[in-house]
PDB file of C-alpha atoms in Angstrom:
ATOM      1  CA  MET A   1      29.350  39.127 -15.039  1.00 43.00           C
ATOM      2  CA  SER A   2      25.884  38.569 -13.465  1.00 47.00           C
ATOM      3  CA  LYS A   3      24.057  35.400 -14.355  1.00 52.00           C
ATOM      4  CA  ARG A   4      20.688  34.468 -13.342  1.00 52.00           C
ATOM      5  CA  TYR A   5      20.150  31.188 -11.820  1.00 49.00           C
ATOM      6  CA  ALA A   6      17.008  28.915 -11.263  1.00 48.00           C
ATOM      7  CA  ILE A   7      15.997  28.526  -7.816  1.00 52.00           C
ATOM      8  CA  PHE A   8      15.916  24.811  -7.639  1.00 58.00           C
ATOM      9  CA  LEU A   9      17.401  23.057  -4.808  1.00 64.00           C
ATOM     10  CA  HIS A  10      18.990  19.686  -4.850  1.00 64.00           C
ATOM     11  CA  ARG A  11      21.451  17.498  -2.889  1.00 68.00           C
ATOM     12  CA  ASN A  12      24.644  18.890  -4.593  1.00 70.00           C
ATOM     13  CA  VAL A  13      23.730  22.445  -3.124  1.00 73.00           C
ATOM     14  CA  THR A  14      22.042  21.312   0.300  1.00 74.00           C
ATOM     15  CA  ASP A  15      24.678  18.926   1.286  1.00 75.00           C
ATOM     16  CA  GLU A  16      27.153  21.550   2.170  1.00 79.00           C
ATOM     17  CA  TYR A  17      24.500  22.863   4.958  1.00 77.00           C
ATOM     18  CA  SER A  18      23.645  19.270   5.679  1.00 79.00           C
ATOM     19  CA  PRO A  19      22.018  19.517   9.329  1.00 82.00           C
ATOM     20  CA  LEU A  20      20.161  22.998   8.587  1.00 82.00           C
ATOM     21  CA  PHE A  21      18.356  21.696   5.240  1.00 79.00           C
ATOM     22  CA  GLU A  22      17.546  18.463   6.778  1.00 81.00           C
ATOM     23  CA  CYS A  23      15.444  19.973   9.601  1.00 84.00           C
ATOM     24  CA  ILE A  24      14.098  22.495   7.109  1.00 82.00           C
ATOM     25  CA  TYR A  25      12.982  19.599   4.833  1.00 81.00           C
ATOM     26  CA  THR A  26      11.734  17.648   7.647  1.00 85.00           C
ATOM     27  CA  THR A  27       9.653  20.357   8.915  1.00 88.00           C
ATOM     28  CA  GLU A  28       8.083  20.840   5.632  1.00 86.00           C
ATOM     29  CA  VAL A  29       7.261  17.115   5.152  1.00 87.00           C
ATOM     30  CA  LEU A  30       5.523  17.180   8.662  1.00 92.00           C
ATOM     31  CA  ILE A  31       3.539  20.185   7.986  1.00 91.00           C
ATOM     32  CA  LEU A  32       2.150  18.723   4.791  1.00 90.00           C
ATOM     33  CA  LEU A  33       1.655  15.242   6.219  1.00 92.00           C
ATOM     34  CA  LEU A  34      -0.088  17.254   8.973  1.00 93.00           C
ATOM     35  CA  PHE A  35      -2.222  19.028   6.198  1.00 92.00           C
ATOM     36  CA  LEU A  36      -2.975  15.580   4.778  1.00 92.00           C
ATOM     37  CA  SER A  37      -4.384  14.224   7.754  1.00 94.00           C
ATOM     38  CA  VAL A  38      -6.289  17.338   8.892  1.00 93.00           C
ATOM     39  CA  VAL A  39      -7.944  18.072   5.587  1.00 92.00           C
ATOM     40  CA  PRO A  40     -10.612  15.247   5.699  1.00 93.00           C
ATOM     41  CA  PHE A  41     -12.219  17.014   8.665  1.00 93.00           C
ATOM     42  CA  PRO A  42     -12.835  20.373   6.927  1.00 90.00           C
ATOM     43  CA  ILE A  43     -14.331  18.600   3.810  1.00 90.00           C
ATOM     44  CA  TRP A  44     -16.687  16.538   5.896  1.00 92.00           C
ATOM     45  CA  ILE A  45     -17.832  19.748   7.741  1.00 90.00           C
ATOM     46  CA  ALA A  46     -18.265  21.633   4.725  1.00 88.00           C
ATOM     47  CA  LEU A  47     -20.307  18.830   3.013  1.00 88.00           C
ATOM     48  CA  ASN A  48     -22.721  18.469   6.137  1.00 89.00           C
ATOM     49  CA  ALA A  49     -23.090  22.599   6.319  1.00 87.00           C
ATOM     50  CA  GLN A  50     -26.776  22.453   5.566  1.00 84.00           C
ATOM     51  CA  PRO A  51     -27.374  26.285   5.616  1.00 84.00           C
ATOM     52  CA  LEU A  52     -24.924  26.925   2.808  1.00 80.00           C
ATOM     53  CA  HIS A  53     -25.824  26.660  -0.617  1.00 84.00           C
ATOM     54  CA  ARG A  54     -24.890  23.219  -2.232  1.00 81.00           C
ATOM     55  CA  ASN A  55     -22.546  24.879  -4.848  1.00 82.00           C
ATOM     56  CA  LEU A  56     -20.405  26.692  -2.383  1.00 83.00           C
ATOM     57  CA  ARG A  57     -20.079  24.029  -0.273  1.00 84.00           C
ATOM     58  CA  TYR A  58     -18.889  21.792  -3.570  1.00 86.00           C
ATOM     59  CA  ALA A  59     -16.548  24.771  -4.139  1.00 85.00           C
ATOM     60  CA  PHE A  60     -15.161  24.611  -0.883  1.00 86.00           C
ATOM     61  CA  VAL A  61     -14.636  20.800  -1.082  1.00 87.00           C
ATOM     62  CA  LEU A  62     -12.985  20.999  -4.542  1.00 85.00           C
ATOM     63  CA  ALA A  63     -10.577  23.815  -3.174  1.00 85.00           C
ATOM     64  CA  ALA A  64      -9.713  21.365  -0.614  1.00 87.00           C
ATOM     65  CA  ILE A  65      -9.259  18.476  -2.926  1.00 85.00           C
ATOM     66  CA  GLN A  66      -6.940  20.849  -5.225  1.00 82.00           C
ATOM     67  CA  GLY A  67      -4.876  21.632  -1.898  1.00 84.00           C
ATOM     68  CA  VAL A  68      -4.473  17.830  -1.230  1.00 86.00           C
ATOM     69  CA  PHE A  69      -3.171  17.497  -4.965  1.00 81.00           C
ATOM     70  CA  GLY A  70      -0.929  20.258  -4.374  1.00 80.00           C
ATOM     71  CA  THR A  71       0.297  19.164  -1.079  1.00 85.00           C
ATOM     72  CA  ILE A  72       1.016  15.801  -3.139  1.00 82.00           C
ATOM     73  CA  SER A  73       2.802  17.168  -5.601  1.00 77.00           C
ATOM     74  CA  ARG A  74       4.992  19.066  -3.369  1.00 79.00           C
ATOM     75  CA  LEU A  75       5.852  15.779  -1.608  1.00 81.00           C
ATOM     76  CA  ALA A  76       6.536  14.296  -4.994  1.00 75.00           C
ATOM     77  CA  LEU A  77       8.948  17.292  -5.801  1.00 74.00           C
ATOM     78  CA  LEU A  78      10.430  17.025  -2.450  1.00 76.00           C
ATOM     79  CA  TYR A  79      11.327  13.402  -3.165  1.00 73.00           C
ATOM     80  CA  SER A  80      12.512  14.269  -6.754  1.00 68.00           C
ATOM     81  CA  GLN A  81      14.806  16.780  -5.158  1.00 69.00           C
ATOM     82  CA  MET A  82      16.270  14.763  -2.382  1.00 71.00           C
ATOM     83  CA  ILE A  83      16.253  11.215  -3.878  1.00 68.00           C
ATOM     84  CA  ASN A  84      16.053  11.898  -7.677  1.00 62.00           C
ATOM     85  CA  ILE A  85      14.648   8.372  -8.798  1.00 65.00           C
ATOM     86  CA  THR A  86      11.976   8.543 -11.558  1.00 70.00           C
ATOM     87  CA  LEU A  87       8.982   6.552 -11.069  1.00 71.00           C
ATOM     88  CA  GLU A  88       9.888   4.494 -14.281  1.00 73.00           C
ATOM     89  CA  ARG A  89      12.999   3.554 -12.955  1.00 76.00           C
ATOM     90  CA  LEU A  90      12.105   2.938  -9.574  1.00 77.00           C
ATOM     91  CA  ILE A  91       9.520   0.127 -10.936  1.00 79.00           C
ATOM     92  CA  ALA A  92      12.167  -1.015 -13.604  1.00 80.00           C
ATOM     93  CA  THR A  93      14.549  -1.554 -10.544  1.00 81.00           C
ATOM     94  CA  LEU A  94      12.274  -3.124  -8.301  1.00 83.00           C
ATOM     95  CA  PHE A  95      10.539  -5.262 -10.972  1.00 82.00           C
ATOM     96  CA  TRP A  96      13.384  -6.003 -13.136  1.00 80.00           C
ATOM     97  CA  LEU A  97      12.659  -9.474 -14.239  1.00 82.00           C
ATOM     98  CA  TRP A  98       9.140  -8.630 -15.625  1.00 83.00           C
ATOM     99  CA  TYR A  99      10.385  -5.123 -16.782  1.00 82.00           C
ATOM    100  CA  GLU A 100      13.358  -6.511 -19.033  1.00 84.00           C
ATOM    101  CA  LYS A 101      11.084  -8.688 -20.739  1.00 83.00           C
ATOM    102  CA  GLN A 102       9.770  -5.799 -22.626  1.00 82.00           C
ATOM    103  CA  GLY A 103       6.206  -7.063 -22.995  1.00 81.00           C
ATOM    104  CA  ARG A 104       3.426  -5.004 -24.050  1.00 83.00           C
ATOM    105  CA  SER A 105       2.428  -4.378 -20.323  1.00 82.00           C
ATOM    106  CA  THR A 106       5.574  -2.581 -19.299  1.00 80.00           C
ATOM    107  CA  LEU A 107       3.860   0.312 -21.480  1.00 80.00           C
ATOM    108  CA  LEU A 108       1.497   0.809 -18.937  1.00 82.00           C
ATOM    109  CA  VAL A 109       4.419   1.876 -16.595  1.00 79.00           C
ATOM    110  CA  LEU A 110       5.142   4.720 -19.080  1.00 76.00           C
ATOM    111  CA  ILE A 111       1.547   5.640 -19.587  1.00 79.00           C
ATOM    112  CA  LEU A 112       0.798   5.451 -15.815  1.00 78.00           C
ATOM    113  CA  GLY A 113       3.815   7.520 -14.928  1.00 74.00           C
ATOM    114  CA  LEU A 114       3.017  10.256 -17.587  1.00 72.00           C
ATOM    115  CA  ALA A 115      -0.590  10.060 -16.327  1.00 75.00           C
ATOM    116  CA  ILE A 116       0.234  10.865 -12.504  1.00 71.00           C
ATOM    117  CA  LEU A 117       2.452  13.728 -13.481  1.00 68.00           C
ATOM    118  CA  GLU A 118      -0.359  15.020 -15.909  1.00 68.00           C
ATOM    119  CA  SER A 119      -2.796  14.848 -13.090  1.00 66.00           C
ATOM    120  CA  PHE A 120      -0.684  16.429 -10.674  1.00 62.00           C
ATOM    121  CA  ALA A 121      -0.228  19.246 -12.877  1.00 61.00           C
ATOM    122  CA  VAL A 122      -3.958  19.625 -14.347  1.00 61.00           C
ATOM    123  CA  TRP A 123      -5.034  19.809 -10.529  1.00 57.00           C
ATOM    124  CA  SER A 124      -2.566  22.419  -9.995  1.00 54.00           C
ATOM    125  CA  ALA A 125      -4.159  24.466 -13.133  1.00 54.00           C
ATOM    126  CA  CYS A 126      -7.663  23.601 -12.441  1.00 52.00           C
ATOM    127  CA  PRO A 127      -8.996  26.495 -10.159  1.00 48.00           C
ATOM    128  CA  LEU A 128      -8.427  29.553 -12.984  1.00 45.00           C
ATOM    129  CA  GLU A 129      -7.268  32.548 -11.652  1.00 47.00           C
ATOM    130  CA  GLU A 130     -10.392  34.741 -10.462  1.00 48.00           C
ATOM    131  CA  THR A 131     -10.827  38.447 -10.703  1.00 47.00           C
ATOM    132  CA  ASN A 132     -13.695  40.715  -9.780  1.00 48.00           C
ATOM    133  CA  SER A 133     -14.476  43.985 -11.396  1.00 48.00           C
ATOM    134  CA  GLU A 134     -17.407  46.287 -11.469  1.00 49.00           C
ATOM    135  CA  HIS A 135     -18.491  47.651 -14.803  1.00 48.00           C
ATOM    136  CA  ASN A 136     -21.716  50.076 -15.359  1.00 47.00           C
ATOM    137  CA  GLY A 137     -22.977  48.822 -11.904  1.00 48.00           C
ATOM    138  CA  LEU A 138     -23.057  45.130 -12.415  1.00 47.00           C
ATOM    139  CA  CYS A 139     -20.209  42.954 -10.793  1.00 46.00           C
ATOM    140  CA  CYS A 140     -18.699  40.351 -13.230  1.00 45.00           C
ATOM    141  CA  ARG A 141     -16.117  37.710 -12.451  1.00 45.00           C
ATOM    142  CA  HIS A 142     -13.383  37.240 -15.059  1.00 43.00           C
ATOM    143  CA  TRP A 143     -11.707  33.990 -15.429  1.00 46.00           C
ATOM    144  CA  SER A 144      -8.193  33.869 -16.765  1.00 46.00           C
ATOM    145  CA  PHE A 145      -5.728  30.994 -17.554  1.00 46.00           C
ATOM    146  CA  GLY A 146      -2.500  33.043 -17.121  1.00 46.00           C
ATOM    147  CA  LYS A 147      -0.493  32.061 -14.170  1.00 50.00           C
ATOM    148  CA  ARG A 148      -2.284  28.398 -14.005  1.00 51.00           C
ATOM    149  CA  VAL A 149      -0.793  27.722 -17.335  1.00 52.00           C
ATOM    150  CA  VAL A 150       2.459  28.600 -16.702  1.00 54.00           C
ATOM    151  CA  ILE A 151       2.045  26.566 -13.382  1.00 55.00           C
ATOM    152  CA  LEU A 152       1.187  23.672 -15.706  1.00 55.00           C
ATOM    153  CA  VAL A 153       4.214  23.570 -17.833  1.00 55.00           C
ATOM    154  CA  CYS A 154       6.614  24.405 -14.819  1.00 58.00           C
ATOM    155  CA  THR A 155       5.288  21.541 -13.390  1.00 56.00           C
ATOM    156  CA  LEU A 156       5.524  19.171 -16.294  1.00 55.00           C
ATOM    157  CA  ASN A 157       9.095  20.380 -16.781  1.00 56.00           C
ATOM    158  CA  ILE A 158      10.228  20.413 -13.577  1.00 53.00           C
ATOM    159  CA  PHE A 159       9.600  16.624 -13.524  1.00 50.00           C
ATOM    160  CA  ARG A 160      11.082  15.787 -16.523  1.00 51.00           C
ATOM    161  CA  ASP A 161      13.833  18.012 -16.340  1.00 49.00           C
ATOM    162  CA  THR A 162      15.285  17.381 -12.805  1.00 51.00           C
ATOM    163  CA  ARG A 163      18.514  16.018 -13.927  1.00 49.00           C
ATOM    164  CA  TYR A 164      19.226  18.813 -16.635  1.00 50.00           C
ATOM    165  CA  TYR A 165      18.532  21.319 -13.721  1.00 50.00           C
ATOM    166  CA  SER A 166      20.698  19.634 -11.450  1.00 50.00           C
ATOM    167  CA  ALA A 167      23.567  19.444 -13.842  1.00 51.00           C
ATOM    168  CA  THR A 168      23.336  22.791 -15.357  1.00 54.00           C
ATOM    169  CA  ILE A 169      23.165  24.770 -11.894  1.00 52.00           C
ATOM    170  CA  TYR A 170      26.186  22.510 -10.695  1.00 51.00           C
ATOM    171  CA  GLU A 171      28.028  23.561 -13.832  1.00 57.00           C
ATOM    172  CA  ASN A 172      27.272  27.332 -13.530  1.00 56.00           C
ATOM    173  CA  TYR A 173      28.286  27.096  -9.803  1.00 54.00           C
ATOM    174  CA  ALA A 174      31.663  25.270 -11.130  1.00 54.00           C
ATOM    175  CA  GLU A 175      32.296  28.228 -13.378  1.00 59.00           C
ATOM    176  CA  SER A 176      31.331  30.716 -10.900  1.00 57.00           C
ATOM    177  CA  GLU A 177      33.825  29.308  -8.223  1.00 54.00           C
ATOM    178  CA  LYS A 178      36.694  29.127 -11.229  1.00 55.00           C
ATOM    179  CA  GLU A 179      36.182  32.940 -12.024  1.00 55.00           C
ATOM    180  CA  SER A 180      36.345  33.731  -8.089  1.00 52.00           C
ATOM    181  CA  ILE A 181      39.453  31.600  -7.836  1.00 50.00           C
ATOM    182  CA  SER A 182      41.022  33.317 -10.892  1.00 52.00           C
ATOM    183  CA  ILE A 183      39.890  36.793  -9.417  1.00 50.00           C
ATOM    184  CA  ASN A 184      41.424  35.737  -6.019  1.00 48.00           C
ATOM    185  CA  ILE A 185      44.837  34.674  -7.919  1.00 50.00           C
ATOM    186  CA  HIS A 186      44.940  38.036  -9.978  1.00 49.00           C
ATOM    187  CA  SER A 187      44.259  40.204  -6.566  1.00 49.00           C
ATOM    188  CA  ALA A 188      47.034  38.131  -4.844  1.00 48.00           C
ATOM    189  CA  GLU A 189      49.610  38.556  -7.644  1.00 51.00           C
ATOM    190  CA  ARG A 190      48.816  42.420  -7.440  1.00 52.00           C
ATOM    191  CA  ILE A 191      49.681  42.387  -3.626  1.00 54.00           C
ATOM    192  CA  LYS A 192      52.934  40.952  -4.395  1.00 52.00           C
TER     193      LYS A 192
END
């Protein structure tokens, strides 16, 4: 029986290969942090490049800013995969005395948490997919939402359903292990 599994690595899967994945995640985080520390320089250079048209310079700056938000989103996803504590629960734990009073100000935690997730998803979906075509000698650009809307939905779902994916993949893994154990038992019985 073949099953398709979503590729979503979390601690239940990667702990088995602990030193390897710790090195991979550390390398990825270092590269992302290096990008975040270097990106202001190309932005500054693009803004001060006077021979280029202003719109071209701003397009480059917006692409760099979108890269920054994508990098921050990846860091947030890594945080979610490795630690799996939601922002709302983190605030509820750290500031429990204020949070448990259930005042109106605690609604800000929910609103800000959702706004942060939405902003990451919107910035990931902002630059539309661009294709160039030529029709009757005129060059045209077509803008389509296609993949970007899918990315928006997936980004929101990943943050919302982290625990669901973790539990589902673990259950599927446990079922496949049970099947392989029963197959091994049956083949061992045949050998006897």
